[in-house]
PDB file of C-alpha atoms in Angstrom:
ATOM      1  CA  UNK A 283       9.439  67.314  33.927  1.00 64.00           C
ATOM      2  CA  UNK A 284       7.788  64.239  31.587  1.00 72.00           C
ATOM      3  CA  UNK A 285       5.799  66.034  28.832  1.00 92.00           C
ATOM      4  CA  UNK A 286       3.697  63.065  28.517  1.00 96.00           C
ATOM      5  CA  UNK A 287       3.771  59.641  31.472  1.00 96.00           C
ATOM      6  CA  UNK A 288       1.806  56.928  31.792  1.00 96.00           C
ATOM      7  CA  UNK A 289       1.665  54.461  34.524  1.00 96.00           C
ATOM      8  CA  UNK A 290       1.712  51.961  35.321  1.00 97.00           C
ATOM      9  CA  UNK A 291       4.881  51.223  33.334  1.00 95.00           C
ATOM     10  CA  UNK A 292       4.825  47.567  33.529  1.00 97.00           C
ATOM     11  CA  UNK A 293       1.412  45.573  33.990  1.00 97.00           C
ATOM     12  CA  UNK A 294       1.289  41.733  34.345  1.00 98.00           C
ATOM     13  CA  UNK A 295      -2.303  40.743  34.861  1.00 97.00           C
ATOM     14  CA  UNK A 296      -4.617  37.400  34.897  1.00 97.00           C
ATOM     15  CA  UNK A 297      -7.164  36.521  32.065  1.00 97.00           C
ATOM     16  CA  UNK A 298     -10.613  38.067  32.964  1.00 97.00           C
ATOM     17  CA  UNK A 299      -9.449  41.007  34.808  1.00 98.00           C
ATOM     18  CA  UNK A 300      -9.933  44.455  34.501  1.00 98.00           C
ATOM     19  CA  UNK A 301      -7.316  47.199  34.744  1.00 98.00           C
ATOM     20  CA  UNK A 302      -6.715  50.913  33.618  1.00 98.00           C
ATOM     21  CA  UNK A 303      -3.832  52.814  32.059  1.00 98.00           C
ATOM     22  CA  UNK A 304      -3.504  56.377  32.879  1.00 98.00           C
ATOM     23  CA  UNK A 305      -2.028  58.948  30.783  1.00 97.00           C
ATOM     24  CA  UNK A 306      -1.287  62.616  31.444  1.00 97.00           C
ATOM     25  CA  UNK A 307       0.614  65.629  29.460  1.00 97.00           C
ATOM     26  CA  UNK A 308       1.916  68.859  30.985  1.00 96.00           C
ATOM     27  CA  UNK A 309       2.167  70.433  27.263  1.00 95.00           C
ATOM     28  CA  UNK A 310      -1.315  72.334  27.049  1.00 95.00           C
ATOM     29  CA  UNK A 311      -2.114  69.853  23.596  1.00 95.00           C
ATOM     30  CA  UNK A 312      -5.864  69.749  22.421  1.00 94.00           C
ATOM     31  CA  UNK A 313      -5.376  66.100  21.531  1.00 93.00           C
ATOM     32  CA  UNK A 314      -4.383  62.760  23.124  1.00 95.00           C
ATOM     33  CA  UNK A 315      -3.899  59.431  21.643  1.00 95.00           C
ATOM     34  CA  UNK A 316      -4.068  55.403  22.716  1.00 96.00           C
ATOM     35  CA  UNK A 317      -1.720  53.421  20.014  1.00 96.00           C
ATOM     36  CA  UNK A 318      -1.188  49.893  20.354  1.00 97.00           C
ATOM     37  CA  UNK A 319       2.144  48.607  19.667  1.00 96.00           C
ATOM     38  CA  UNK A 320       1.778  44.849  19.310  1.00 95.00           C
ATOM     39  CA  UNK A 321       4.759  41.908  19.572  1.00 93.00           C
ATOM     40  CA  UNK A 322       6.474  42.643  15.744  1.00 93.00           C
ATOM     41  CA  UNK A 323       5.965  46.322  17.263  1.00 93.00           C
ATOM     42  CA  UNK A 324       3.690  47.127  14.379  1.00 95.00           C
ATOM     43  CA  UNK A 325       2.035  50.789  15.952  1.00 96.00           C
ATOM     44  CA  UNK A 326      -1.473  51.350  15.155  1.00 95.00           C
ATOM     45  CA  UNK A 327      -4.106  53.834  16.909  1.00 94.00           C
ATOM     46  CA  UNK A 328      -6.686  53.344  18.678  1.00 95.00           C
ATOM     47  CA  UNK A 329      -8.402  55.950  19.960  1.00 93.00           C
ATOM     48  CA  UNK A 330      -8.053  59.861  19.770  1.00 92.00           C
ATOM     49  CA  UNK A 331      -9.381  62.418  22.031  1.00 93.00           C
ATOM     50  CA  UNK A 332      -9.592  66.172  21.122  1.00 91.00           C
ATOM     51  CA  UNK A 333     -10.602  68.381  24.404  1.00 90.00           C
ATOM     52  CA  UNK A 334     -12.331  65.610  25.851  1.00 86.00           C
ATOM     53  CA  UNK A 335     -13.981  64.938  22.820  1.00 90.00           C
ATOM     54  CA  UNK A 336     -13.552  61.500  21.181  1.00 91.00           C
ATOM     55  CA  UNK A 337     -12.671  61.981  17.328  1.00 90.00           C
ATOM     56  CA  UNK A 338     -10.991  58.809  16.195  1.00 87.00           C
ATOM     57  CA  UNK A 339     -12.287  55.236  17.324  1.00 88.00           C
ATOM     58  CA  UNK A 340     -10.742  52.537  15.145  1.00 88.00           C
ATOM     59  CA  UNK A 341     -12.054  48.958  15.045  1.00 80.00           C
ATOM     60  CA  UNK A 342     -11.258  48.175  18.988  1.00 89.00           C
ATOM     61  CA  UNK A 343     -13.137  46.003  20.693  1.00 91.00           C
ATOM     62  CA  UNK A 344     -15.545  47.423  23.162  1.00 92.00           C
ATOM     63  CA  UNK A 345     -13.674  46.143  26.162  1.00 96.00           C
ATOM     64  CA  UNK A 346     -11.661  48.746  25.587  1.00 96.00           C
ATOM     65  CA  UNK A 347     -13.259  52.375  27.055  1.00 95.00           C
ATOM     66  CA  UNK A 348     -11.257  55.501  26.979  1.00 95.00           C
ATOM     67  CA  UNK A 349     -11.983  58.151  29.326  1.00 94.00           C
ATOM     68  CA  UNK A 350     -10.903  61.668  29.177  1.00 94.00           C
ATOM     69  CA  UNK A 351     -11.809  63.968  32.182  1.00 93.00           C
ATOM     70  CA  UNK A 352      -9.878  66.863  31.261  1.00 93.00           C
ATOM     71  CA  UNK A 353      -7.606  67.831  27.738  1.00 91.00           C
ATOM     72  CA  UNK A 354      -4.724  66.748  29.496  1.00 95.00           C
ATOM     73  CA  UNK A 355      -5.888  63.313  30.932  1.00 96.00           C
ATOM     74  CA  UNK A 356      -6.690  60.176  28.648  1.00 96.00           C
ATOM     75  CA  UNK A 357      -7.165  57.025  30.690  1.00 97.00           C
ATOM     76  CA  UNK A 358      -7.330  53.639  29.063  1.00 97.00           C
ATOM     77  CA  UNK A 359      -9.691  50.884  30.845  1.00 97.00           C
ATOM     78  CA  UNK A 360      -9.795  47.663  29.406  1.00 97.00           C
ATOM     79  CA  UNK A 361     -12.589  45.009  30.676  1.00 97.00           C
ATOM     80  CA  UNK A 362     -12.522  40.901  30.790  1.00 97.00           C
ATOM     81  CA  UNK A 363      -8.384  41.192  29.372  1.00 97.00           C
ATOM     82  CA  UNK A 364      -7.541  38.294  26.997  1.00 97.00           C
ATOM     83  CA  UNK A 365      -4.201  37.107  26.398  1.00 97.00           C
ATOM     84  CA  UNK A 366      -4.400  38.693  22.850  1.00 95.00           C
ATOM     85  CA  UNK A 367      -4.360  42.047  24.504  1.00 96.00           C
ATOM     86  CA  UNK A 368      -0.623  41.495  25.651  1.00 97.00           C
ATOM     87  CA  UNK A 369       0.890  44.751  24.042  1.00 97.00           C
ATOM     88  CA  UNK A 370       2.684  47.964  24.896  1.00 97.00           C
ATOM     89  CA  UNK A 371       0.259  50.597  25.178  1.00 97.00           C
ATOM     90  CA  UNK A 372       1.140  54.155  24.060  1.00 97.00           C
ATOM     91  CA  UNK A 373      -0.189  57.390  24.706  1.00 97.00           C
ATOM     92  CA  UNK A 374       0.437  60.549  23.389  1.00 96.00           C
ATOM     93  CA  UNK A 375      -0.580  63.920  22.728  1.00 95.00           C
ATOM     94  CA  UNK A 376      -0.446  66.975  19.695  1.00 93.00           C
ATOM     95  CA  UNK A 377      -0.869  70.487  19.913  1.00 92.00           C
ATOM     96  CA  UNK A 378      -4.216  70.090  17.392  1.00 87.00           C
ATOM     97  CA  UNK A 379      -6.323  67.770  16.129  1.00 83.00           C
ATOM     98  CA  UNK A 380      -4.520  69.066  12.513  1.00 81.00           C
ATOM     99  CA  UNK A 381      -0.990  69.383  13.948  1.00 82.00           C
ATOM    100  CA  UNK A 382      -0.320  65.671  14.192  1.00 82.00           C
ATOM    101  CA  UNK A 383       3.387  66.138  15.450  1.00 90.00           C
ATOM    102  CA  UNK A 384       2.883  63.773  18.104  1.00 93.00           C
ATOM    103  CA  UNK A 385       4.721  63.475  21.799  1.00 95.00           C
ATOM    104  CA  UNK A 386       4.921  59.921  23.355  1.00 96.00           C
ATOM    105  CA  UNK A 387       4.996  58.538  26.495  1.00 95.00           C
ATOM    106  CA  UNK A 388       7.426  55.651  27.469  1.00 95.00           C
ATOM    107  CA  UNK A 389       4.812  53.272  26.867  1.00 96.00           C
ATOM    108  CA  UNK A 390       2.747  50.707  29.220  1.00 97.00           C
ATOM    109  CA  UNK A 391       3.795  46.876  28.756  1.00 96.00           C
ATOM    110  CA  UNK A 392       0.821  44.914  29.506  1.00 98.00           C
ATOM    111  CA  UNK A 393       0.810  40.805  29.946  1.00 98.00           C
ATOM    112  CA  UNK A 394      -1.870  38.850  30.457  1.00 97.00           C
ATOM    113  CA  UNK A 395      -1.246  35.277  31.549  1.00 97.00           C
TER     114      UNK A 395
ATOM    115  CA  UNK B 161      -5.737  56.069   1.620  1.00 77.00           C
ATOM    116  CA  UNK B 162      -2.870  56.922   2.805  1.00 84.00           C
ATOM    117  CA  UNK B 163       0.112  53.807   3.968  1.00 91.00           C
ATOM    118  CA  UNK B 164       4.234  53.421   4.512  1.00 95.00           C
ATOM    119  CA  UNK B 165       6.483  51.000   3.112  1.00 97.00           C
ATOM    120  CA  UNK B 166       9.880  51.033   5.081  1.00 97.00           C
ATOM    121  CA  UNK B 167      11.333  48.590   2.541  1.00 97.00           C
ATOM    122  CA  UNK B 168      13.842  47.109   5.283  1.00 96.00           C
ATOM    123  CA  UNK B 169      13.392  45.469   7.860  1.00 97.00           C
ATOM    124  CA  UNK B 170      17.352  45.260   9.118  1.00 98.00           C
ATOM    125  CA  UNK B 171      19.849  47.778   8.287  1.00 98.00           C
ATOM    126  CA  UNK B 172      23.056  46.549   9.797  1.00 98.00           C
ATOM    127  CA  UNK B 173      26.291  49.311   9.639  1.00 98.00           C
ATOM    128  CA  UNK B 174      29.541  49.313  10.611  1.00 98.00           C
ATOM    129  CA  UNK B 175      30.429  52.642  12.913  1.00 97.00           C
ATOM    130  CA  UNK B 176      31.150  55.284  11.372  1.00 97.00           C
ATOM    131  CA  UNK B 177      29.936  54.275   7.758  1.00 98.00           C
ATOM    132  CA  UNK B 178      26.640  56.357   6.296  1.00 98.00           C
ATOM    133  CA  UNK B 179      22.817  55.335   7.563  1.00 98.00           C
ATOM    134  CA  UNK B 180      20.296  54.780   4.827  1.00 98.00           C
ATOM    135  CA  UNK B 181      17.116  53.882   5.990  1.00 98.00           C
ATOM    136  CA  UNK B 182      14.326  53.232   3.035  1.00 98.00           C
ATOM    137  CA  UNK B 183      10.831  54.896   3.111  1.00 98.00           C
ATOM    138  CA  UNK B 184       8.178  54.844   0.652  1.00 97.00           C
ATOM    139  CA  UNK B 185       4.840  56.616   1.561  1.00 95.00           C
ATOM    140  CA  UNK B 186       1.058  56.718  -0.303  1.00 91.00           C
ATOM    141  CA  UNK B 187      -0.841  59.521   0.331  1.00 84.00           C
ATOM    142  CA  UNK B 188      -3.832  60.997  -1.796  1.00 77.00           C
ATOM    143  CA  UNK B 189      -3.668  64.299   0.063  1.00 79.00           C
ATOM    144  CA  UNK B 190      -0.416  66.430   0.659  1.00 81.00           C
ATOM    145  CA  UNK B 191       1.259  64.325   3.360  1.00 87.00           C
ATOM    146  CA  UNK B 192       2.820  65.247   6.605  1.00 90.00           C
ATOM    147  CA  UNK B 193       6.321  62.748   6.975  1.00 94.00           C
ATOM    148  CA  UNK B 194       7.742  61.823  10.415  1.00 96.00           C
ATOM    149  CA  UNK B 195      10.525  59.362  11.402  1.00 98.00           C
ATOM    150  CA  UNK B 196      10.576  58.462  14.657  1.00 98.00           C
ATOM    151  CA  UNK B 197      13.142  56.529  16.759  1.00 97.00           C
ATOM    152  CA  UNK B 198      12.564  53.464  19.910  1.00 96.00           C
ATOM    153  CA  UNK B 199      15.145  52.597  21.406  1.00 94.00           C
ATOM    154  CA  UNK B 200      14.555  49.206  23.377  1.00 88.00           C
ATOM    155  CA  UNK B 201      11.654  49.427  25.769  1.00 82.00           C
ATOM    156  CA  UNK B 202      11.522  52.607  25.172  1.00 86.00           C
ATOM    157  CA  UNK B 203       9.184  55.463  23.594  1.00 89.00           C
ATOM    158  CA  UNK B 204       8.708  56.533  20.611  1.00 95.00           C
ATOM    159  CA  UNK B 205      11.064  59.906  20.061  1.00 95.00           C
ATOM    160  CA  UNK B 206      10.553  62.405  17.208  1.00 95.00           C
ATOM    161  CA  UNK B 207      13.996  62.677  15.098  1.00 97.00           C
ATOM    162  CA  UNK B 208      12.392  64.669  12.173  1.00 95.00           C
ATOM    163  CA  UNK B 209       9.477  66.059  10.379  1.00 94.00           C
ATOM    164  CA  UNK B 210       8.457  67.633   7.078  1.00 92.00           C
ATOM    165  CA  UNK B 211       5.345  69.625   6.958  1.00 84.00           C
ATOM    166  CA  UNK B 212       5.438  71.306   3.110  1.00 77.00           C
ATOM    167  CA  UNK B 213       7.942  73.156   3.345  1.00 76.00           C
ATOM    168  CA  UNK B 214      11.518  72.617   2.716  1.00 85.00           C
ATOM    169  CA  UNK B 215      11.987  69.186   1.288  1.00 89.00           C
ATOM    170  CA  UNK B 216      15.553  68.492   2.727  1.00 94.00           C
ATOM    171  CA  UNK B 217      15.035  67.874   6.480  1.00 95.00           C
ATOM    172  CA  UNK B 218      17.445  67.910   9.278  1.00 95.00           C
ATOM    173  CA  UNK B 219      16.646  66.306  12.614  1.00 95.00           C
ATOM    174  CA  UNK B 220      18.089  65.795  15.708  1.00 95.00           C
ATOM    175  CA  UNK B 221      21.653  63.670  16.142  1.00 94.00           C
ATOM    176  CA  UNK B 222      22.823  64.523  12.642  1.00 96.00           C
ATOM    177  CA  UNK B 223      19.963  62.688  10.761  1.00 97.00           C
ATOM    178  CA  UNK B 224      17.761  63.970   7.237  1.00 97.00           C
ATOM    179  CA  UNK B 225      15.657  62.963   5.269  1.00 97.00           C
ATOM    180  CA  UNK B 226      14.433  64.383   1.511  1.00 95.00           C
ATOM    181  CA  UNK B 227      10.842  64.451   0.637  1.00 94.00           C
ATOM    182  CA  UNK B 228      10.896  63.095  -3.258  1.00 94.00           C
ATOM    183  CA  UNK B 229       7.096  64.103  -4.301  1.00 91.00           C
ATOM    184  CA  UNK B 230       8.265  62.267  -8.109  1.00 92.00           C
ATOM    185  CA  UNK B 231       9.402  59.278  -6.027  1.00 94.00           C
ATOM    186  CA  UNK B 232       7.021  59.147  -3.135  1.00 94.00           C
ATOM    187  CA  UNK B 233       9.879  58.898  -1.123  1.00 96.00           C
ATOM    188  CA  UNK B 234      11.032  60.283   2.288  1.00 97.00           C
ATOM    189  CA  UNK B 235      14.320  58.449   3.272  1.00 98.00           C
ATOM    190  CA  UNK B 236      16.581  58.934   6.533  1.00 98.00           C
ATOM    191  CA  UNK B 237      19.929  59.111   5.977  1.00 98.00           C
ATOM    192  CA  UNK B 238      23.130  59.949   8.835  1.00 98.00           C
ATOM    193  CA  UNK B 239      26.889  60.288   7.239  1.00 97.00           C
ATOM    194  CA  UNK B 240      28.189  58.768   9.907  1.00 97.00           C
ATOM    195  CA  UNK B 241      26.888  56.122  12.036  1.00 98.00           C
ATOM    196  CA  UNK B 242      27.245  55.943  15.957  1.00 97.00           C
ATOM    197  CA  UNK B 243      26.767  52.875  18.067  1.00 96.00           C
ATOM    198  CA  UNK B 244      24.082  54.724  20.285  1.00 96.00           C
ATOM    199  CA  UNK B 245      21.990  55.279  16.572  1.00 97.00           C
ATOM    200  CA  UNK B 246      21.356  50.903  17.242  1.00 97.00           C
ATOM    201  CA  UNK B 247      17.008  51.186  17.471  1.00 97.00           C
ATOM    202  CA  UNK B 248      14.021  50.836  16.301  1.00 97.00           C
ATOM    203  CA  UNK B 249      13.014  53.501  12.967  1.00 98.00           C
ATOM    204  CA  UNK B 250       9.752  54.073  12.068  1.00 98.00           C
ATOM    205  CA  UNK B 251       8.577  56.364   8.982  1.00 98.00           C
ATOM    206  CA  UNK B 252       5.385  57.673   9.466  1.00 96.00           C
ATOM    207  CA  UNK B 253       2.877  59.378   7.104  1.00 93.00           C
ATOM    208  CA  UNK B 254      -0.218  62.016   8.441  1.00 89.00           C
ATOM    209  CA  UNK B 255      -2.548  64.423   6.312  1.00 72.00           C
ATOM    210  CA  UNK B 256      -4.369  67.112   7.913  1.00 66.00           C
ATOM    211  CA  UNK B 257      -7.669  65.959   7.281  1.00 68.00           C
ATOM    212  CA  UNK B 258      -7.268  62.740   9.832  1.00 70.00           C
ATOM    213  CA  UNK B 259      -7.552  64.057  13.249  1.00 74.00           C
ATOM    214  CA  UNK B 260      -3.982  63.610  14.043  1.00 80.00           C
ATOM    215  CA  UNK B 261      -4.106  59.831  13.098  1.00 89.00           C
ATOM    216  CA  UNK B 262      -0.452  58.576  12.431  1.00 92.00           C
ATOM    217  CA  UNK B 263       0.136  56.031   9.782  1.00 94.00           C
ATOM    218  CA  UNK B 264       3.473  53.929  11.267  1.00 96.00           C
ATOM    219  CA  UNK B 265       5.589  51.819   8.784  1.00 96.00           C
ATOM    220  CA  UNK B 266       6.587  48.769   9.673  1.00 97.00           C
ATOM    221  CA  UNK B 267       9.723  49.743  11.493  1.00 97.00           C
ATOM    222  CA  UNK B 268      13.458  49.030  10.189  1.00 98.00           C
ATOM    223  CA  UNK B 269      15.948  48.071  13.130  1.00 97.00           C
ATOM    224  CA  UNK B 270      19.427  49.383  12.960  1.00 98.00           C
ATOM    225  CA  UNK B 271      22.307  47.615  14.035  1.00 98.00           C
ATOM    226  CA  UNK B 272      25.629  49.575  14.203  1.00 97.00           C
ATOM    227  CA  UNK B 273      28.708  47.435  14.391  1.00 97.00           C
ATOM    228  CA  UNK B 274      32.101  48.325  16.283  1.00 95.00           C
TER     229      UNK B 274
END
């Protein structure tokens, strides 16, 4: 059973369009995260979620929303995607907010051509 | 402010020979270290953590890695190197106080030669 999976697993896409990762954990965690791994795989976060609630928003632009309906869902949408947003996309979760042990998923490879 | 400094950004190792990846962290609270491993186009997998207590850490697939508090340091090290140990290392910093936020180094790939 995958503690935390995301899919799609690949995602090639056109300029303009919108799409949406989803993410889920099985692990009962309080808190999911979006980190972007870009194409020198520097990892940096983007958002944080902590039983729905949204706790860490770094400078992202505002085309991309997260969206978490439950503590162990964190969905991704991104609007109007621009080439720069060709990245892998990882999501992952911690027990606590303070426990930042983190669990990954296998990551979501998004191209936009 | 807290940031990592994985001060390589290639190991390369013959199999069999001893691992020493570099990390150097900055942290103005008391720090929570992680290394985690990616192998290609993979995820991101835990190997080790240290969390204030003991300062020697063993991990999975006969890594450690000694938190130096004098040295800001927090380097991975393996005695003997295996050719599936060839990925993707990150060192990774955290305090308490950040909602969980991970700080990721830069990354150091490791090559292990036959």
């Amino acid at each position: 059973d995958t503690a935390v999976s995301q899919t799609p697993k690949y995602l090639v896409t056109q300029m303009g369009n919108d799409k949406s990762i989803k993410c889920e954990q099985n692990l009962g965690h309080d808190t999911m995260y979006w980190y972007k791994q870009d194409s020198k795989k520097f990892l940096k976060i983007m958002f944080s979620y902590n039983n729905k609630e949204l706790i860490i928003n770094e400078t992202v632009p505002n085309r991309f929303s997260p969206k978490s309906p439950d503590k162990a869902h964190l969905n991704l949408h991104i609007n109007s995607l621009e080439l720069g947003d060709s990245a892998v996309y990882f999501c992952a979760s911690s027990l606590k907010r303070d426990r930042p042990e983190a669990f990954f998923g296998q990551g979501t490879r998004l191209t936009v051509v | 402010a807290q940031s990592v400094t994985q001060l390589d950004s290639h190991v390369s190792v013959s199999e069999g020979t001893p691992v020493l990846l570099r990390c150097n962290y900055s942290s103005s609270y008391s720090p929570s270290l992680f290394w985690y491993v990616q192998h290609p186009n993979k995820g991101l997998q835990l190997l080790l953590k240290y969390t204030s207590a003991a300062t020697l850490v063993k991990g999975i697939n006969g890594f450690e890695a000694e938190f130096k508090k004098s040295e800001t340091s927090f380097h991975l090290t393996k005695p003997s190197a295996h050719m599936s140990d060839a990925a993707e290392y990150f060192c990774v910093v955290s305090t308490n106080n950040q909602g969980g936020k991970l700080i990721f180094g830069q990354g150091t790939e490791l090559s292990v030669k036959p």
